[in-house]
Every structure is written in structure tokens, then in C-alpha cells.
Amino acid sequence: MRLRREFSSLKQSTGFDFQHNHFQLFGLAPSFQLDSAKLELQYRALQAQVHPDKSAHLGETEQRVAMQQSTLVNEAYQTLKSPIRRARYLLLLNGVDTQEETNTAMPVDFLMAQMEWREAVAETQQARDLNALEQLAARMKVETRALEAQLAVKIDTEQDYAAAAGLVRKLRFMEKLAEEIDAAYDVIDM
Amino acid sequence: MALLQISEPDLSTAPHQHRLAVGIDLGTTNSLVATVRNGISVVLNDENGRAMLPSVVRYAADSSVTVGEAAQIEQSVDPTNTIISVKRFMGRGLKDVGDTSRLPYRFVDTDGMLQLRTVAGVKSPVEVSAEILKVLRMRAEAALGGELVGAVITVPAYFDDAQRQATKDAAKIAGLNVLRLLNEPTAAAIAYGLDNASEGVYAVYDLGGGTFDISILRLTRGVFEVLSANGDSALGGDDFDQRIHCWLLEKNDLSALNPQDTRLLLTQARAAKEQLTEHDRTRITAVLSSGELVDNVLTQDEFQSMSHNLIQRTLQPLRRALRDAKLSAADIKGVVMVGGATRMPQVQQAVGEFFGQIPLNNLDPDKVVALGAAIQANLLAGNRSGDEWLLLDVIPLSLGIETMGGLVEKIIPRNSTIPTARAQEFTTYKDGQTAMSIHVLQGERELVSDCRSLAKFELRGIPAMVAGAARIRVTFQVDADGLLNVSAREMGCGMEAAIVVKPSYGLSDAEITRMLQDSVQHAQDDMQARARQEQQTEANQLLEAVQHALVQDGELLDHQQRSRIEAQMTVLQGSLKTEDTLALKRAVNALNEATVSFAQARMDKSVAGVLTGKNISQLETK
């Protein structure tokens, strides 16, 4: 990977280590439960050092390096900030593939619930019922939080990565559902 | 000449370290340039004390170009060659413009960005914008007394890649080094934030002449973090003028006006809109070329009802921006109003009602973007001031690629903090396939036809393999200007695949080169004119200095020396009357040479004067 190679060749000159994983980058322990205030603080501190605006008056090379470093810091921050992405990344670090594209074996009751959710979203959209949609969004958020709480136990406490991967696949369904709710908002708002 | 003037050594000023940088608000209706002077951001005025340069460019048959107020005055006389609101055409095709019948231009329909046929030839919107930027650059260089290190150019937050690229190209043609393309609402936030030292979440509502932006920002100590941006890059004050224009047509039973009359009525419509900011009613009068008289009274109520849905069109992006930021109107601590169109009372009222608070109007809505851009330019140029801040902005529209069945697969979602990158792997679907075509799009819709095509590029030189064996990794990198760069690599054999990019609306490298050359040619003409003027000034100053010296210290010369100097003075006076710059330069040199010994003699006399009355020890300690 080209970017990666350029990254590693630069680490000595800048004290910025491209080999670090996202947690190391922000000086955080690799766990699902995370001090989000510290993450935010560290993110800003790092961007304050590497953001391209800091080297806009320098040469092309410095500017390109800054862009790459800043891009990586953004990527790492976005990954750790989002619970599903953070879980996926932690599993990857532990050599576990979440198989979101290949493993479609889902508990029947979960799939049934998903179908009901989607029908409900479609109905509110058709009826242009903003209140009903907001209620759906709130319920979905509660459901998502519950799955995330289970993830914390499976990853941090039990280190049961296979079970965690199953939860990530469920969260992926919830994420798609959230996208549909967003799209429904846009349709009702037209 | 220098030899004749004896100056105090301590008065010579050391070259200052301040790097000259400006912020430029390239607006639909007006453009401004600002800079930081003595730590304060100020808008630079023209020689008549005007801050705003109307974004109007007129092309004449002799290829001369008029920009600003002079061009604006003539827009009704020569509408076809006087381009106004060119920003609306940046990075846009003809079909994007919509109803062209109301516009007085001769459009050239090309595949990509539209072009305008003028009396001075076909012009791209990029070239027209470059003319505006050139005037601002020269204004800044004259005011600051030196060449600019660079400029921050502002763009609407909702500008897509093609519009941003077009803006950057225009700056390049105008001879500006672009330090950064900065989103207009973000620039306004900097101007406000640094003044008020505010913390919390703010909304910036920016309704300009032709564009609408809404940005939601979180301000914490020294960090401006854009949470979401939304908008409409084809909605602005111009549309309110159009509504009044249509109302006038209807009221007076007019149809199919000629370009002059269209322009005349639009100008009157704008004046009426501005009048209604302060008054309940206004009278609109105009005499059309047919002699027909237009005379109507427009009330605030009528104007509000005809523009109601334009304002509603700004509230939808506002709700989306809030949803994307996962916030509600109640979370917003303050609403900053930007853009001349926010002066309309109905806009203030609608925004106030939406957020349940009175919007902030402390800073001039016409100037706040340029002021903020200047502050950022000063920082980016490397002028260290006491406080430092960090700006984290986002890409306003998702980037994606075309997949099977005319669908778009999103690769970088909207509101991603920039710079950002995403890599995607592709494979071949035929045995022995050595090339691949990738279509890059921008927008939120699912269908390719509903999104904006940015570029089609081809990967060539893929090693022949069985279908599905080649792995091509394509990296999409969005830089801090919000501009997309694409690179590709074959992962199997590690070969870098060649990419041929065909921008859908942008200019090709060859076109940019041609425009740059045209611009450089003009610049050379300008330079020669300037060189001649400088030479003349120098000659006049020299003549004056020698004349003065002769009166003061003429007794130091013998008759022969004096007549030699006087002869050279006559030669110089003679060549001042001719157009020959070279001869003028020679005459200046000759007179300088003829006065060398005279200058030496004056120097000796002057030094002797200084030494008189001083003893040795005083001289040594000096």
C-alpha cells in the first residue's frame, strides 16, 4: 500500500508513528468501553500538530505529509468514535473477521423484528407522520444501545470475539435501519 | 540619483518579516479583499474608498476588460458582453442553469462547463472569475506595497468538487497562490468566534447573492469544528430579484423582453428589494426601450408572499444539517447571519422563529466572510500571532462511484472531516481485461442520473489475468480544500496503473495552460507599461534632484562640469517626451554618470559640516 509506505518512512522525522494502531495513536487502552472525553481531547491535540493548515506556508512535501497524517488522525478518530466501527476494529486487531458480507445466518426472531421495523418506517414515510417516525427513531436508539452494552461485555469482559462478531452483524442491520429512517425524514421534509 | 540624496543611515527601514496574505470573498454579487494589519482584520478599499467590488465583468471588442462598478453601470447598455453573477456558472453545465431565456448571454453548449460567447471571444466562467480576482489582487498589492505570499479564497460550503476546482483554477489564472479554499460560513465563524471568544454550538446561516449555506459548528477553546454543512448552491438574493421581476412582467402584461429591458427591470427589482429592507412599500419605475412605462408600487406584504417559498427552501437544508449533527434547534447557542440577503426582514424573522432566538448581526453581513478569510490567510501564511486556532471542516456532499445498474455506491459520506481518504478495491470481470473505467459522482441520491458527475477515469495497463484475479485498489483522497484526488494501484503485481481522468465539468490541463498563457501575455503588457511609468517617475525625480543640487551647491562645479550636466539634463528632458523606454533609461544613466563627481563633492561638503564642532573622542564612540 503506497500511502502506508510513505507513512512509515516519515515516522522518525516527525515523531508521528504511522505503525501505531488507532488506540495507541490517542494513548488509549484497546477496549470497547472508552473515555470519549479523552479521545476528543487527544484528537484535537493531535490535529493541532499535524493539520495541513499548520504547514500551508511550507513546501509541497511538508504539505503532503501533513495531509496524510491528518487524514490518518481523522480516520482513527472516526473509527474509535463510532461504537460499531470501534468493535469491528478491535476484532480485527484480535484477528477476527466480522463476516458482515458473507455470514447471513441470523436468529429468526431478530430478522422478523428487522422486517417489522422496516415496514413501520415505510408506513410512517407514506403517511408523512413525523411524530411516528421520531418515536421509531427513539426506539431504535434504545435497541442499539442495548446491543452496544452486550458488545462491551463480550469484548472487554469475556473476550468472546465470536459472539461479539455476531453482535456487530446485528448492529450493521441497525445502522442500515438508521439510514432508512434518515431517508424517510428527507422524504417527509420535502 | 541615489548619490545625490544624502539620507540619515538610521532611517532606512529593515525589511519586515510580515508575509503579505489576503482573504478574498469571491461573491456572486460583490467581491471583497481583506488583510490583517497590525493584528486587526480590515477590508481593503479601492482608490475611491469602496470596499465592495461588484462581481461584474464587461468584455469590449478591443479585448479590453472592465470589472466592477464601471462594468455594472453599463450592464443595461451591453448586457450580452457584461457578465454578472458568474459564480452561478462555475463548474456548471448549460442544463444546470435551467431557464436561460431570462439571461441575456450567448451560451456555448459544450460537454462540460458552459461557456459564454462575448464580443472578445468565448469565455469560460473560470476566466471571468479570474478577471475579478486579478482586480482584487492588484488592489491588495497596491495597498500592501508588495507581492502577495498567498490568498485564502472563500467558497460556499455546499459547493461541490467541480465548483471548488473551478474557483481554484480561476485563482491560479489570476496569479494568486491559493493557501486554502475556505468555506464561507466557516470564515464568518472565525471572524465572529475570535471576536467574541464564544464557546458552544453555533449555526451560520449564509444567504448570499446566489448561494445558500447552513453550517453547524462547535466552538471550543481554539477549535472550530464543523459538525455538518448543508445548503443550496443555486439559491440566493438573485432569486428574490427574479420574483419581483416576474411580478413586474405579470403586472404590466409584458413578455419576451429584449436583454436590455430584462437587465433594466432586474436592476430595478434589486433596488426595490433593498428599499423594502427599510420601508413598507416602494415604487418601481422604468422606461422600456419600446417607450412603454413601468410604474408599480410593491408593498412589503406582497414581497413577503411572493418570496415565502424561497425562504422555506432554506429551512429544509437547515433541518437536515441539524439532523446530521444529531442536534435540535434548542441546542444552538447562537445563529450568525451572513450575506447581504439576510438583511431582508422576512429572512431575519423566519430564522429567528426557527431557532427561537434573535439572530446575531453584530458584524456587517457583507464583509464578515472576507474578514474571517483574512484572519485565516494570515495564520496560513505563517505569520505567528499570540493565539493559534484549529479549523476542522467537512466535505458537504458524499462522494461515490457508479456500480451496476446505474446506482451510486458511497465511498466518502457527507460531513466527513477533511482531509479524509478511503480506499476501495475493484476487480476485472472479463478474462484478459487490461483496462477499467471508473465513474466518480457526488451527491446524496441513489441513481447516477440524480448525482453530479465529477469525472470518468480509465485505468490502463492492468496485467492480463483471469476474470476476478486482478485487484485494483483505488484511493480517494479529499484534501483540506475539499478537493478530490484519485490514485489507483494494481495490488497483485504492484504495478501502478495509469489513470486518465476526464473531468465532467472542469477544465482540462491544456485549457488551464492556455488561459494562463493569455493571462501572462496580458501581465507582460501591463508590466511593460508599468516599467515605462516607473522609468518616467525616476527620470523626473532625478531631474528635480539635480536641479535642486545645482541651486544649492552649484558653486562646487566649474564651468565645464556644469555645462556637461546641463547637456545631459536636456537630453533626458527630450527623451521623456518620446515613447522609447530604452532611450529614456540610457539618458537617466548618462545623467547619473555625469553627476558622480558632483555628488562626491557634495558628500564631502556635507560630511565636513557634520564633523565641524565635534572632537575626536565623540567620533570614536559613535
Tab-separated table of C-alpha atoms in Angstrom, chain A residues 15-183:
chain	number	residue	atom	x	y	z
A	15	GLY	CA	7.817	11.737	15.851
A	16	PHE	CA	4.463	10.672	14.457
A	17	ASP	CA	4.198	6.907	14.245
A	18	PHE	CA	2.168	5.530	11.379
A	19	GLN	CA	2.718	1.996	12.669
A	20	HIS	CA	0.686	2.702	15.772
A	21	ASN	CA	-2.817	1.350	15.896
A	22	HIS	CA	-5.678	3.764	16.419
A	23	PHE	CA	-5.747	3.259	20.191
A	24	GLN	CA	-2.010	3.805	20.558
A	25	LEU	CA	-2.279	6.908	18.412
A	26	PHE	CA	-4.532	8.523	21.021
A	27	GLY	CA	-2.823	6.913	24.032
A	28	LEU	CA	-5.903	4.845	24.878
A	29	ALA	CA	-6.220	1.267	26.115
A	30	PRO	CA	-7.625	-1.081	23.444
A	31	SER	CA	-11.078	-1.701	24.891
A	32	PHE	CA	-14.650	-1.265	23.710
A	33	GLN	CA	-15.519	0.920	26.660
A	34	LEU	CA	-13.769	4.158	26.057
A	35	ASP	CA	-13.138	7.507	27.698
A	36	SER	CA	-14.764	9.561	24.962
A	37	ALA	CA	-13.762	12.879	26.559
A	38	LYS	CA	-10.124	11.813	26.478
A	39	LEU	CA	-10.483	10.616	22.885
A	40	GLU	CA	-11.831	14.007	21.853
A	41	LEU	CA	-9.133	15.879	23.719
A	42	GLN	CA	-6.353	13.774	22.237
A	43	TYR	CA	-7.863	14.062	18.778
A	44	ARG	CA	-7.778	17.829	18.927
A	45	ALA	CA	-4.290	17.886	20.356
A	46	LEU	CA	-3.029	15.650	17.539
A	47	GLN	CA	-4.802	17.629	14.811
A	48	ALA	CA	-3.387	20.816	16.281
A	49	GLN	CA	0.044	19.354	15.461
A	50	VAL	CA	-0.492	17.706	12.102
A	51	HIS	CA	-3.370	19.528	10.359
A	52	PRO	CA	-2.417	20.811	6.859
A	53	ASP	CA	-3.232	24.371	7.956
A	54	LYS	CA	-0.121	24.225	10.136
A	55	SER	CA	2.126	23.698	7.126
A	56	ALA	CA	0.309	25.723	4.466
A	57	HIS	CA	3.312	28.083	4.312
A	58	LEU	CA	5.818	25.251	3.866
A	59	GLY	CA	6.878	23.212	0.837
A	60	GLU	CA	4.877	20.661	-1.112
A	61	THR	CA	6.427	17.690	0.667
A	62	GLU	CA	5.585	19.010	4.128
A	63	GLN	CA	2.059	19.758	2.962
A	64	ARG	CA	1.591	16.260	1.563
A	65	VAL	CA	2.900	14.656	4.745
A	66	ALA	CA	0.572	16.833	6.802
A	67	MET	CA	-2.380	15.765	4.669
A	68	GLN	CA	-1.526	12.092	5.155
A	69	GLN	CA	-1.013	12.437	8.885
A	70	SER	CA	-4.153	14.476	9.338
A	71	THR	CA	-6.127	12.005	7.222
A	72	LEU	CA	-4.952	9.148	9.419
A	73	VAL	CA	-5.845	11.016	12.611
A	74	ASN	CA	-9.337	11.702	11.224
A	75	GLU	CA	-9.740	8.079	10.191
A	76	ALA	CA	-8.613	6.823	13.600
A	77	TYR	CA	-10.897	9.248	15.414
A	78	GLN	CA	-13.953	8.354	13.326
A	79	THR	CA	-13.233	4.654	13.837
A	80	LEU	CA	-12.964	4.898	17.604
A	81	LYS	CA	-15.848	7.338	17.981
A	82	SER	CA	-18.401	5.035	16.348
A	83	PRO	CA	-19.277	2.001	18.519
A	84	ILE	CA	-19.791	-0.373	15.571
A	85	ARG	CA	-16.579	0.717	13.864
A	86	ARG	CA	-14.673	0.557	17.141
A	87	ALA	CA	-15.906	-3.008	17.747
A	88	ARG	CA	-15.055	-4.042	14.205
A	89	TYR	CA	-11.572	-2.578	14.603
A	90	LEU	CA	-10.970	-4.264	17.962
A	91	LEU	CA	-11.994	-7.614	16.473
A	92	LEU	CA	-9.657	-7.001	13.548
A	93	LEU	CA	-6.790	-6.315	15.959
A	94	ASN	CA	-7.627	-9.668	17.557
A	95	GLY	CA	-7.630	-11.416	14.203
A	96	VAL	CA	-11.408	-11.888	13.999
A	97	ASP	CA	-13.305	-11.114	10.808
A	98	THR	CA	-16.860	-9.882	11.425
A	99	GLN	CA	-18.022	-11.553	8.168
A	100	GLU	CA	-20.683	-8.915	7.586
A	101	GLU	CA	-20.892	-9.645	3.868
A	102	THR	CA	-20.594	-13.439	3.998
A	103	ASN	CA	-22.260	-14.634	7.195
A	104	THR	CA	-26.003	-14.183	6.778
A	105	ALA	CA	-27.075	-16.670	9.422
A	106	MET	CA	-29.179	-14.560	11.765
A	107	PRO	CA	-31.565	-15.602	14.536
A	108	VAL	CA	-35.072	-15.813	13.109
A	109	ASP	CA	-36.615	-13.548	15.735
A	110	PHE	CA	-34.009	-10.823	15.016
A	111	LEU	CA	-34.763	-10.972	11.289
A	112	MET	CA	-38.508	-10.853	11.957
A	113	ALA	CA	-38.043	-7.801	14.164
A	114	GLN	CA	-35.974	-6.136	11.439
A	115	MET	CA	-38.716	-6.713	8.890
A	116	GLU	CA	-41.262	-5.184	11.234
A	117	TRP	CA	-39.032	-2.150	11.769
A	118	ARG	CA	-38.691	-1.584	8.065
A	119	GLU	CA	-42.394	-1.889	7.418
A	120	ALA	CA	-43.047	0.605	10.197
A	121	VAL	CA	-40.564	3.091	8.668
A	122	ALA	CA	-42.172	2.691	5.235
A	123	GLU	CA	-45.620	3.268	6.726
A	124	THR	CA	-44.670	6.457	8.568
A	125	GLN	CA	-42.992	7.700	5.414
A	126	GLN	CA	-46.111	7.059	3.366
A	127	ALA	CA	-48.348	8.665	5.974
A	128	ARG	CA	-45.829	11.545	6.324
A	129	ASP	CA	-46.154	11.061	10.070
A	130	LEU	CA	-43.204	12.882	11.593
A	131	ASN	CA	-44.190	12.049	15.178
A	132	ALA	CA	-44.412	8.329	14.488
A	133	LEU	CA	-41.034	8.463	12.761
A	134	GLU	CA	-39.467	10.218	15.732
A	135	GLN	CA	-40.845	7.551	18.046
A	136	LEU	CA	-39.401	4.845	15.820
A	137	ALA	CA	-36.030	6.584	15.806
A	138	ALA	CA	-36.053	6.788	19.606
A	139	ARG	CA	-36.967	3.101	19.992
A	140	MET	CA	-34.267	2.130	17.540
A	141	LYS	CA	-31.727	4.108	19.539
A	142	VAL	CA	-32.652	2.204	22.723
A	143	GLU	CA	-32.301	-1.101	20.903
A	144	THR	CA	-28.911	-0.077	19.528
A	145	ARG	CA	-27.666	0.970	22.974
A	146	ALA	CA	-28.654	-2.437	24.347
A	147	LEU	CA	-26.646	-4.227	21.649
A	148	GLU	CA	-23.666	-1.983	22.381
A	149	ALA	CA	-23.866	-2.797	26.086
A	150	GLN	CA	-23.738	-6.507	25.219
A	151	LEU	CA	-20.734	-5.842	22.976
A	152	ALA	CA	-18.849	-4.262	25.875
A	153	VAL	CA	-19.361	-7.406	27.943
A	154	LYS	CA	-18.418	-9.809	25.130
A	155	ILE	CA	-15.265	-7.902	24.140
A	156	ASP	CA	-13.938	-6.343	27.347
A	157	THR	CA	-15.025	-8.868	29.984
A	158	GLU	CA	-15.463	-12.241	28.322
A	159	GLN	CA	-13.168	-11.808	25.296
A	160	ASP	CA	-15.757	-13.850	23.406
A	161	TYR	CA	-14.910	-12.476	19.971
A	162	ALA	CA	-17.115	-14.896	18.023
A	163	ALA	CA	-20.175	-13.728	19.953
A	164	ALA	CA	-19.014	-10.120	19.538
A	165	ALA	CA	-18.790	-10.596	15.771
A	166	GLY	CA	-22.414	-11.750	15.823
A	167	LEU	CA	-23.393	-8.575	17.672
A	168	VAL	CA	-21.519	-6.418	15.136
A	169	ARG	CA	-23.541	-8.088	12.372
A	170	LYS	CA	-26.724	-7.210	14.256
A	171	LEU	CA	-25.536	-3.627	14.717
A	172	ARG	CA	-24.911	-3.422	10.994
A	173	PHE	CA	-28.627	-4.122	10.481
A	174	MET	CA	-29.467	-1.360	12.936
A	175	GLU	CA	-27.116	1.003	11.084
A	176	LYS	CA	-28.906	0.321	7.803
A	177	LEU	CA	-32.198	0.886	9.558
A	178	ALA	CA	-30.945	4.249	10.826
A	179	GLU	CA	-30.068	5.177	7.241
A	180	GLU	CA	-33.611	4.315	6.181
A	181	ILE	CA	-35.057	6.429	8.953
A	182	ASP	CA	-32.847	9.331	7.802
A	183	ALA	CA	-34.031	8.892	4.237
